CSV table of C-alpha atoms in Angstrom, one decimal:
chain,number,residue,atom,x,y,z
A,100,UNK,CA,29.6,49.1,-27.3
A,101,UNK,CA,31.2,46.0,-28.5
A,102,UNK,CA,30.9,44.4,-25.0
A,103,UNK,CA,27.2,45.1,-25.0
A,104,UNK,CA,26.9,43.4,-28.9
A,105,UNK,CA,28.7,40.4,-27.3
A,106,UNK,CA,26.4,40.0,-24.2
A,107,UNK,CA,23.3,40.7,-26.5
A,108,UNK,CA,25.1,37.9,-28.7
A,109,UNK,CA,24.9,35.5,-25.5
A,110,UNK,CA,21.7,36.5,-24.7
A,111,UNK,CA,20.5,35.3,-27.8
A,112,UNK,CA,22.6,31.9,-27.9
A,113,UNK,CA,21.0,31.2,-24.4
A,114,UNK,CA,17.4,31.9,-25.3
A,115,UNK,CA,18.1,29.8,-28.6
A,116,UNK,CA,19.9,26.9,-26.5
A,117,UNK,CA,16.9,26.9,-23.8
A,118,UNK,CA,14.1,26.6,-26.7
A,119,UNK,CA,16.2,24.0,-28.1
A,120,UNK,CA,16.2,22.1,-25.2
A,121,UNK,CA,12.8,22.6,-24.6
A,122,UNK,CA,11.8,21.5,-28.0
A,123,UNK,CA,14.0,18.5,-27.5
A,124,UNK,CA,12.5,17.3,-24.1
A,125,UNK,CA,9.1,17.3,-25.3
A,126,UNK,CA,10.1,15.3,-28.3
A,127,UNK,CA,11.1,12.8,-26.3
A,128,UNK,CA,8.0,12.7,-24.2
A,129,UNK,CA,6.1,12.9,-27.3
A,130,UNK,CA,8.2,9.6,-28.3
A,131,UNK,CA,7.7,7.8,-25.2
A,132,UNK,CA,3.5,8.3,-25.3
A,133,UNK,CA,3.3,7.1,-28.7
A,134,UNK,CA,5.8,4.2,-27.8
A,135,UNK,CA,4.2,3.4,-24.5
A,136,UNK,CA,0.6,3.6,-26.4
A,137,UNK,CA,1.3,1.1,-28.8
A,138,UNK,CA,3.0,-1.3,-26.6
A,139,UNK,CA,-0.2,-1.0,-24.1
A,140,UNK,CA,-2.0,-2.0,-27.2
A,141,UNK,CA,0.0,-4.8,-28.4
A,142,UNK,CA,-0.7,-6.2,-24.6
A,143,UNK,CA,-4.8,-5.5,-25.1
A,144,UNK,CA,-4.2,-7.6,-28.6
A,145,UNK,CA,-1.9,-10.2,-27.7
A,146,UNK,CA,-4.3,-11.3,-24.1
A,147,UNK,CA,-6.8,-11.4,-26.7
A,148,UNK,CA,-4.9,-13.5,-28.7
A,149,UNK,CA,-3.9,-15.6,-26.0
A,150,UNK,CA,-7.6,-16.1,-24.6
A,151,UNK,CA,-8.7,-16.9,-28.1
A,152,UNK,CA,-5.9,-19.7,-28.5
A,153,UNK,CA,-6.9,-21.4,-25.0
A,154,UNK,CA,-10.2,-21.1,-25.9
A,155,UNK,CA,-9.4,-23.3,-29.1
A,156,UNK,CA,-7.1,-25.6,-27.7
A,157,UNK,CA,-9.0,-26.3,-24.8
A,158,UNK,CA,-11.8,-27.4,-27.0
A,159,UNK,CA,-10.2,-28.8,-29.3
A,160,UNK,CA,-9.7,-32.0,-26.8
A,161,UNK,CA,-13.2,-32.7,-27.4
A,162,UNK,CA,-14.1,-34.2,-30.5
A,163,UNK,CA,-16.7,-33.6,-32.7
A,164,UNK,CA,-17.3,-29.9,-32.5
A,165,UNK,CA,-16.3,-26.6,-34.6
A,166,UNK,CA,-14.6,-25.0,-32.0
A,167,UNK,CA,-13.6,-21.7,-34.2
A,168,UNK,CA,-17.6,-21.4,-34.4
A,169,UNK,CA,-17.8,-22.0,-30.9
A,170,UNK,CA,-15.7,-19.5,-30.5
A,171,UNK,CA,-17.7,-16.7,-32.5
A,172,UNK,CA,-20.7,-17.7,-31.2
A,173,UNK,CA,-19.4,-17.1,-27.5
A,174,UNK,CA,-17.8,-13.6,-28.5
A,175,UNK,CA,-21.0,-12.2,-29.9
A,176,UNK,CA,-22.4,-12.6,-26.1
A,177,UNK,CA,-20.4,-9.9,-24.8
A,178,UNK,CA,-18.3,-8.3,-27.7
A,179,UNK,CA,-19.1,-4.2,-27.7
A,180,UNK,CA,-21.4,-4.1,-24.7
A,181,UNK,CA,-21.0,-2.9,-21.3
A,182,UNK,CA,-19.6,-4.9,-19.4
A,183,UNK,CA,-22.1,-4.5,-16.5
A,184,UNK,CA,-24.9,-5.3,-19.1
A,185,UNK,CA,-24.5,-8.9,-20.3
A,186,UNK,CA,-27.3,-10.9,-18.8
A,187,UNK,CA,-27.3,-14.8,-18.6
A,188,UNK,CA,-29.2,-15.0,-21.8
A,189,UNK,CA,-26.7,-13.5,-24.0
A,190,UNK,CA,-25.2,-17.3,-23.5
A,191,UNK,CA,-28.2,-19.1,-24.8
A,192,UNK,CA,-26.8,-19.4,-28.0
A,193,UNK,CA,-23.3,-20.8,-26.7
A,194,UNK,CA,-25.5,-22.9,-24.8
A,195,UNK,CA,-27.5,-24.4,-27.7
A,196,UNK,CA,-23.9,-24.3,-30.2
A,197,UNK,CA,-22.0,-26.9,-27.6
A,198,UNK,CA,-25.4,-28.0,-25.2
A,199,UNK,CA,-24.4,-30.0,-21.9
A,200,UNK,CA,-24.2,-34.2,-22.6
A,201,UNK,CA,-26.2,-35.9,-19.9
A,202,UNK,CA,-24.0,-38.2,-17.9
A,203,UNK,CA,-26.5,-40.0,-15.7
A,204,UNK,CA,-25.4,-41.3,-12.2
A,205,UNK,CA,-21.9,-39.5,-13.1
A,206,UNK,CA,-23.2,-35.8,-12.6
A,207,UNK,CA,-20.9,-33.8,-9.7
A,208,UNK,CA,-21.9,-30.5,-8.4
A,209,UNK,CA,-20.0,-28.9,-6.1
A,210,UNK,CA,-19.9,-25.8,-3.1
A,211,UNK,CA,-16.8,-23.9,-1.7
A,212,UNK,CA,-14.9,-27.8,-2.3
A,213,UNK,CA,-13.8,-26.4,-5.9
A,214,UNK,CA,-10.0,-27.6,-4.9
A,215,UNK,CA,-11.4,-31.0,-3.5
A,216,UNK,CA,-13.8,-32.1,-6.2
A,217,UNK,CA,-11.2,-31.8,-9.0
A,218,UNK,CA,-8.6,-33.3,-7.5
A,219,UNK,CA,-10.5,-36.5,-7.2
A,220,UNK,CA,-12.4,-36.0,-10.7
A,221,UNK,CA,-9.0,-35.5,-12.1
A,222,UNK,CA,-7.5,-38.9,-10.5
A,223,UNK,CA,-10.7,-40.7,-10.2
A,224,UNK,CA,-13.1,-41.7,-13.8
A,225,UNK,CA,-15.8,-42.0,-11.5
A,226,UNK,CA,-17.7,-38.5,-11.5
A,227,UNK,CA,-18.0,-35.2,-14.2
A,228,UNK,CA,-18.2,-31.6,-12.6
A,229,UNK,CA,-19.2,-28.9,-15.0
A,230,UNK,CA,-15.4,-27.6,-15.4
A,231,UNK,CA,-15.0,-30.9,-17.3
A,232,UNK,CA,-17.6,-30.2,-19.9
A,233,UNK,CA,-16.2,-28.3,-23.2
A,234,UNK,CA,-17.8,-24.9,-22.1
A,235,UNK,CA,-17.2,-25.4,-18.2
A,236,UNK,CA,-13.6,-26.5,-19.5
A,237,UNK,CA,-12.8,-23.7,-22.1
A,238,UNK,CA,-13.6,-21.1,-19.8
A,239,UNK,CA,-12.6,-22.6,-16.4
A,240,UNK,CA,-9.9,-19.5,-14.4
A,241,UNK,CA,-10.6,-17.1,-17.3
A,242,UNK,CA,-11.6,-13.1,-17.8
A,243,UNK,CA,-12.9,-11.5,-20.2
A,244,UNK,CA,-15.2,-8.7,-21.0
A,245,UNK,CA,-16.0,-6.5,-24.2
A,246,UNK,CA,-16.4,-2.6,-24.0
A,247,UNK,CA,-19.0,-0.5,-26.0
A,248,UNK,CA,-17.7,1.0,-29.4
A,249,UNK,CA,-15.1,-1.8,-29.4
A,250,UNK,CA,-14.7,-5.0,-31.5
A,251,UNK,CA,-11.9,-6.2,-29.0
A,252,UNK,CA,-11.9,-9.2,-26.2
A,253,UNK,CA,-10.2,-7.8,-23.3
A,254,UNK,CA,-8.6,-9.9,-20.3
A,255,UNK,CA,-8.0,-7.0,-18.1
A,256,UNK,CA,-9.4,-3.9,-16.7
A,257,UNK,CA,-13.0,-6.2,-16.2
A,258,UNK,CA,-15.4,-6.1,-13.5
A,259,UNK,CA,-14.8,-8.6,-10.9
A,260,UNK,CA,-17.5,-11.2,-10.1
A,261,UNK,CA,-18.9,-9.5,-7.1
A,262,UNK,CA,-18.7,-5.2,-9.3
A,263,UNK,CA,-21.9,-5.8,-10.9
A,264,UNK,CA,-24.3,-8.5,-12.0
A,265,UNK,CA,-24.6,-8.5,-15.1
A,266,UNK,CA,-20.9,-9.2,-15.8
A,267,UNK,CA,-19.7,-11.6,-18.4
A,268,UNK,CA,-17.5,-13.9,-16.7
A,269,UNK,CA,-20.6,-14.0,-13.8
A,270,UNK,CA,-23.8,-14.4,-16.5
A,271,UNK,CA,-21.7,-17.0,-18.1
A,272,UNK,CA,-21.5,-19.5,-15.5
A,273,UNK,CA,-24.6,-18.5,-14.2
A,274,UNK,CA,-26.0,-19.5,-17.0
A,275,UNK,CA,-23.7,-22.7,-17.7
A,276,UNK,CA,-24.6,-23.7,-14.4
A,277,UNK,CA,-27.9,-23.2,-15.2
A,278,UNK,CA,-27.7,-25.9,-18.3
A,279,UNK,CA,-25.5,-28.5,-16.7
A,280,UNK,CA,-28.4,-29.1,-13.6
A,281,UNK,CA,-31.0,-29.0,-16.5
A,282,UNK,CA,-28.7,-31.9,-17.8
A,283,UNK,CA,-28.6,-33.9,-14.5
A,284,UNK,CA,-30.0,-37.3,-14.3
A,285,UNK,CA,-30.5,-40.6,-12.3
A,286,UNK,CA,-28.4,-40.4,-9.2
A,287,UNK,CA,-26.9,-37.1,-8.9
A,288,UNK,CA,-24.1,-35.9,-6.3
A,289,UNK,CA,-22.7,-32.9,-4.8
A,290,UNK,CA,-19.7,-32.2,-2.3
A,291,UNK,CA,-20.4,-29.8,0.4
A,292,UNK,CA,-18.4,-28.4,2.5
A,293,UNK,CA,-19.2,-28.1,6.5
A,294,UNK,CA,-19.6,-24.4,7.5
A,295,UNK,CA,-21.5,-23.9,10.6
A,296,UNK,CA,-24.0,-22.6,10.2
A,297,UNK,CA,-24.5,-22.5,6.9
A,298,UNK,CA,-23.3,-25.4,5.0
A,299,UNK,CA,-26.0,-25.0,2.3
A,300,UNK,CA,-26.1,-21.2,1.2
A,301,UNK,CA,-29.4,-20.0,-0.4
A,302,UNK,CA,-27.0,-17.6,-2.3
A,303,UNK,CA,-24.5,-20.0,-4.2
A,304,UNK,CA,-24.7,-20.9,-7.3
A,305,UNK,CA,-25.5,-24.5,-6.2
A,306,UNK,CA,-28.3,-23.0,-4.1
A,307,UNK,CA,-29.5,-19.9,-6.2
A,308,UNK,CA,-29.6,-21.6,-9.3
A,309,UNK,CA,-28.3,-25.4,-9.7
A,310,UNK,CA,-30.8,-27.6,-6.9
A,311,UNK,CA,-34.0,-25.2,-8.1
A,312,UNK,CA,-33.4,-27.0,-11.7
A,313,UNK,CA,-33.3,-30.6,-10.6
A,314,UNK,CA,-36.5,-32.2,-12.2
A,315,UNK,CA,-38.0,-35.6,-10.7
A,316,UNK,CA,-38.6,-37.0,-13.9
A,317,UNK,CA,-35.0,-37.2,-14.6
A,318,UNK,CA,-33.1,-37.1,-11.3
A,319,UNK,CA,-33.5,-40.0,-8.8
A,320,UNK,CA,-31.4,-39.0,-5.9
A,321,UNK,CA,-29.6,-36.2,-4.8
A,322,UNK,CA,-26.4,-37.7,-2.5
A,323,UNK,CA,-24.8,-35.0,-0.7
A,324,UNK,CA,-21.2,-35.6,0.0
A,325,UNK,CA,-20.7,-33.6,3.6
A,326,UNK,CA,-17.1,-32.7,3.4
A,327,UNK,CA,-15.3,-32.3,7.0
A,328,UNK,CA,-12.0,-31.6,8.2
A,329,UNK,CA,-10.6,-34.7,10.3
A,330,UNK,CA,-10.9,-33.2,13.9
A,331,UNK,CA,-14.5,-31.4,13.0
A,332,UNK,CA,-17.9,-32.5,15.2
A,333,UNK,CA,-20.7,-32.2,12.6
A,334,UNK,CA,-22.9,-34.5,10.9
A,335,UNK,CA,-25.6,-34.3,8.2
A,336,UNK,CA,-28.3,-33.1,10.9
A,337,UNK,CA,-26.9,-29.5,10.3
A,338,UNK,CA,-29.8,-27.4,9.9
A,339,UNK,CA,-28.9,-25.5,6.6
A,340,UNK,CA,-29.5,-28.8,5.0
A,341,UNK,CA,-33.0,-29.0,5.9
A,342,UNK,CA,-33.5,-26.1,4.0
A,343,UNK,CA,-31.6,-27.9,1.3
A,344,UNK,CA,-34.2,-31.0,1.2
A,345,UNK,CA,-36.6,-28.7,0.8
A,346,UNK,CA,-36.0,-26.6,-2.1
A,347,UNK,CA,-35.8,-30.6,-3.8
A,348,UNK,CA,-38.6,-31.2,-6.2
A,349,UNK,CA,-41.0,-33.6,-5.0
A,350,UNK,CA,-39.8,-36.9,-5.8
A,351,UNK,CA,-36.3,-36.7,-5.6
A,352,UNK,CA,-34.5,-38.8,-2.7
A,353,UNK,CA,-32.2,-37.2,-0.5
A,354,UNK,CA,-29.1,-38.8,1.1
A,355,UNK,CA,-25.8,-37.3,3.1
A,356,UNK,CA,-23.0,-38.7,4.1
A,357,UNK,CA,-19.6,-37.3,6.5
A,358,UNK,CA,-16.4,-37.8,4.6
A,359,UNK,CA,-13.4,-36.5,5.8
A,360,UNK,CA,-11.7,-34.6,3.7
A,361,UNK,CA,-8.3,-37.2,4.5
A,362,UNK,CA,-10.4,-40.2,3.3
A,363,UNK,CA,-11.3,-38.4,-0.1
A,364,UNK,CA,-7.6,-37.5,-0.4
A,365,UNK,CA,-6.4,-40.9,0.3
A,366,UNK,CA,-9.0,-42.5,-2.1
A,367,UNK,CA,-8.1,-40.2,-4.8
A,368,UNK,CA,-4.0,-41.5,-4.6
A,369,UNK,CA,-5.7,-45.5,-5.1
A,370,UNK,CA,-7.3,-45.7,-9.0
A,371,UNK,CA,-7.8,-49.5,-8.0
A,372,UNK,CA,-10.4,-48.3,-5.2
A,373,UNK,CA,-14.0,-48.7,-6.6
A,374,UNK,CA,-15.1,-45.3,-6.5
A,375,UNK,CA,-18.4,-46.2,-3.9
A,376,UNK,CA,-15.9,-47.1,-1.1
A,377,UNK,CA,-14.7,-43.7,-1.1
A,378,UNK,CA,-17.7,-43.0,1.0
């Protein structure tokens, strides 16, 4: 009788350890969601904070502008929407708070030569691109997106540029793309880069939107800047850029020129170089 009170006694200190340690193990899970949870958050909150502070610092190298009202103008374009559903003219009002400055004869549009064009903008005073505006600037190698039911600015977790249309990072420069070429005046230029066969692409940005915007009473010239590797066979006969000529409004002249991609280079490295001998 007494052995069977002690192994009943066991019994009991087993069942009571076991539910003890089962309590205990889903505390700590229980502890590691919540901690895990806000430490997810914190990251949602401090991208946030970090796209907000480039945002402002970026602008604030151009002078004369209210860059926090800049800021909360451009939030209010994508803040608690889908982020599938914000169409270019959610930015008209960015647009009209920091519009595009024509710089006439100084204008530089560009097509797959991203890499090319700002290394010789950057070195050279000679030409502005539209990432060297305050909006193209502020937002140049940036995400963000909003999500509906939510006052935040998220950097991750957004659709990519090809997910949907209607995305913000896609209807933005869409639609600052849009307002630079409606800037453009006198003689306007644009690097290209040689891709047989299609060195002009209908479906660019350049294409799509930019070239369909140039208006002859402001824009003289359109110089297209061919941009070929040193050992490449091509010349400005390629047939893409007939297309090109003629999506031009009438009344705009038209000129190319092959530049090796070496001579751009080695003009960039020499300031002293008037910028017309570069090609």
């Amino acid at each position: 009788m007494e052995g069977e009170c002690r192994r009943g006694k066991e019994k009991k200190r087993r069942r009571r350890c076991i539910i003890f340690c089962v309590v205990a193990v889903l505390l700590v899970f229980i502890i590691l969601a919540v901690v895990l949870g806000l430490t997810l958050r914190g990251k949602t909150l401090h991208t946030s904070d970090t796209l907000q502070g480039t945002f402002i610092a970026r602008c604030e190298k151009f002078s004369g502008y209210d860059c926090q009202k800049i800021w909360g103008v451009f939030q209010q374009a994508y803040v608690g929407r889908d982020p599938c559903n914000v169409p270019v003219e959610e930015y008209n009002p960015l647009i009209d708070a920091a519009p595009f400055k024509p710089a006439c004869n100084r204008m530089m549009f560009w097509s797959k030569t991203k890499d090319v064009v700002h290394d010789f903008t950057e070195k050279r005073d000679c030409f502005e691109t539209l990432e060297e505006s305050l909006l193209g600037s502020v937002l140049d190698g940036l995400t963000w997106c909003g999500k509906e039911g939510s006052s935040e600015t998220f950097t991750t977790g957004c659709p990519r540029w090809t997910d949907c249309e209607n995305n913000p990072v896609r209807s933005f420069w869409n639609r600052a793309s849009a307002g630079f070429a409606d800037a453009a005046c006198g003689d306007v230029s644009a690097m290209l880069k040689w891709i047989h066969p299609n060195t002009f692409s209908p479906a660019s940005i350049f294409g799509s939107i930019e070239v369909k915007r140039f208006n002859s009473t402001r824009v003289k010239s359109l110089n297209i800047v061919l941009v070929t590797q040193d050992n490449d066979v091509t010349n400005c006969t390629n047939p893409s850029l007939n297309d090109l000529q003629k999506e031009l409004d009438t009344g705009i002249k038209y000129n190319c020129k092959e530049v090796a991609i070496s001579q751009i280079q080695e003009c960039s490295s020499h300031p002293e170089k008037p910028c017309g001998a570069c090609w």
